[in-house]
mmCIF file of C-alpha atoms in Angstrom:
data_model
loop_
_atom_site.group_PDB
_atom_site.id
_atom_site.type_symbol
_atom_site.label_atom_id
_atom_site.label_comp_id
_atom_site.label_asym_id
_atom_site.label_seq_id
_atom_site.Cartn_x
_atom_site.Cartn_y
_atom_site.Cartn_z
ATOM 1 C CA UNK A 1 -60.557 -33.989 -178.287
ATOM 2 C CA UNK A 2 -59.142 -31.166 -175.814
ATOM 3 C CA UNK A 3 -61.988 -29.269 -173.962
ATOM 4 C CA UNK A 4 -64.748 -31.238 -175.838
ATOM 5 C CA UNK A 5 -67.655 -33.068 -174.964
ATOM 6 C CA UNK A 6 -68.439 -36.113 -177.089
ATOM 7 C CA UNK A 7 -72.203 -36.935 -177.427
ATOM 8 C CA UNK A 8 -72.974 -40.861 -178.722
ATOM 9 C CA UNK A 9 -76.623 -41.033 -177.327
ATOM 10 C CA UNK A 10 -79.128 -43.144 -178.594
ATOM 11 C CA UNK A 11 -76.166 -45.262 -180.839
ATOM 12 C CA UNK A 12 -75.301 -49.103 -180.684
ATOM 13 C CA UNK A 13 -72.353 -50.071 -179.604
ATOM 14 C CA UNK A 14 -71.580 -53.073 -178.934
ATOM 15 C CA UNK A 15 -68.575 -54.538 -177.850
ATOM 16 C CA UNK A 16 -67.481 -51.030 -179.651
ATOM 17 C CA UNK A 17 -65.169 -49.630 -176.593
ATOM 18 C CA UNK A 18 -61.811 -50.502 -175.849
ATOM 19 C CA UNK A 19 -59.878 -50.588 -172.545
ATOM 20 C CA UNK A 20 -58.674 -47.905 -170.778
ATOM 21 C CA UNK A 21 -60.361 -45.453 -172.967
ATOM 22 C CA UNK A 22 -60.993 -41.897 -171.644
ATOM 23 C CA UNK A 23 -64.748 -41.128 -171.584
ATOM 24 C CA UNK A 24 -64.396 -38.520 -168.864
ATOM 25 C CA UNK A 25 -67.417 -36.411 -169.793
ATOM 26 C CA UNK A 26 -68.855 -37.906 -172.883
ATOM 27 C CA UNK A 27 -72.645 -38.295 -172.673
ATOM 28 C CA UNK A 28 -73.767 -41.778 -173.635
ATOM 29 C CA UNK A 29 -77.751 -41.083 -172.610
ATOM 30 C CA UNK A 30 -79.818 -43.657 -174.075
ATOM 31 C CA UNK A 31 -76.880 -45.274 -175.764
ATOM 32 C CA UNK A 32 -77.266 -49.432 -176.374
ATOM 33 C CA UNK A 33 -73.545 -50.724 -174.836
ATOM 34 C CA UNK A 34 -74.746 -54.182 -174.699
ATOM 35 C CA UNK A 35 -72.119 -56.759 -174.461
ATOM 36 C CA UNK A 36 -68.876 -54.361 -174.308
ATOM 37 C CA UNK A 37 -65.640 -54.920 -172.976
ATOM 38 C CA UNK A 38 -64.791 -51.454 -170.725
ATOM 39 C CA UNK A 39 -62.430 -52.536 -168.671
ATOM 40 C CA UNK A 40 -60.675 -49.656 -167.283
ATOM 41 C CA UNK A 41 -62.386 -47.213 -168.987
ATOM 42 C CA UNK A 42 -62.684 -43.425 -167.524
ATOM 43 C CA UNK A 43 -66.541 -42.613 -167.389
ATOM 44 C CA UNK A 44 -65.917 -40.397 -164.040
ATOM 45 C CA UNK A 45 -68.253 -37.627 -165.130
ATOM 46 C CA UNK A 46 -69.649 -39.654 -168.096
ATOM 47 C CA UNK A 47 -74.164 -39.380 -168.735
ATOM 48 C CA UNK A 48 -75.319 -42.758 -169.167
ATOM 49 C CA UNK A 49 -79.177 -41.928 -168.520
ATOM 50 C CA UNK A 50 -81.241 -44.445 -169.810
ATOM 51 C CA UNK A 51 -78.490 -46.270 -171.162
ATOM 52 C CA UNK A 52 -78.846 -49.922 -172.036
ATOM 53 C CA UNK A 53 -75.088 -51.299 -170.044
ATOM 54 C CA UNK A 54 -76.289 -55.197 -170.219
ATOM 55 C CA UNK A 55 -73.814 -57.649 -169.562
ATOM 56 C CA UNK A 56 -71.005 -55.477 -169.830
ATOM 57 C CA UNK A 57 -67.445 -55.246 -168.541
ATOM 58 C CA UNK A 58 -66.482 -52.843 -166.058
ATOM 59 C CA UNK A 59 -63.934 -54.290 -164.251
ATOM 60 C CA UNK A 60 -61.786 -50.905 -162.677
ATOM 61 C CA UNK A 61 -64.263 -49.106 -164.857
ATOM 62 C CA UNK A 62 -64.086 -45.385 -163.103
ATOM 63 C CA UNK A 63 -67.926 -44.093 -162.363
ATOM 64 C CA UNK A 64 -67.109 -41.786 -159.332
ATOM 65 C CA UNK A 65 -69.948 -39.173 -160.445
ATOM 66 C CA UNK A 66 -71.336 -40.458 -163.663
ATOM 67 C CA UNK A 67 -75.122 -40.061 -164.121
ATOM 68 C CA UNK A 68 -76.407 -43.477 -163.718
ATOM 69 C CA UNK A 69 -79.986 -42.519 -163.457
ATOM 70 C CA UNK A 70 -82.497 -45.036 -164.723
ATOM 71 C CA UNK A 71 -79.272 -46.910 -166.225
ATOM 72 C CA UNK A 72 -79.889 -50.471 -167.223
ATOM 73 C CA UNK A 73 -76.561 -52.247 -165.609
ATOM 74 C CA UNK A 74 -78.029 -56.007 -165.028
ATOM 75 C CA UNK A 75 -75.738 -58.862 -165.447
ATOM 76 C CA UNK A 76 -72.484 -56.402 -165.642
ATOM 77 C CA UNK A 77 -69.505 -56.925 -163.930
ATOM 78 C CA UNK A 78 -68.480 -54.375 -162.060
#
């Protein structure tokens, strides 16, 4: 996926991410991630606006700059 930007907005997906997976700059805006384990995973410059993140895990998730405007993170561990 070299020099690409994956969109997934307004999908379901959960408990549909893996560990350590590279989401650098993928836009997830108004994605549903309930319930998924993202431990690890590299969301640095990810979009998650409006995303639904419920009771997720995010332990040593990276989310230095990702747009977490209006995100929905309750009852995630971060």
């Amino acid at each position: 996926m070299l020099g690409m930007i994956l969109k997934i907005g307004f999908i379901r997906l959960k408990a549909g991410i893996g560990e350590r997976t590279n989401l650098e700059v993928v836009s997830l805006k108004g994605a549903c991630l309930e319930r998924s384990n993202m431990v690890g995973v590299n969301l640095r410059v990810a979009n998650l606006k409006d995303a639904n993140v419920n009771n997720c895990n995010l332990r040593a998730a990276v989310l230095a700059e990702a747009d977490l405007e209006r995100c929905n993170l309750s009852g995630s561990d971060l």
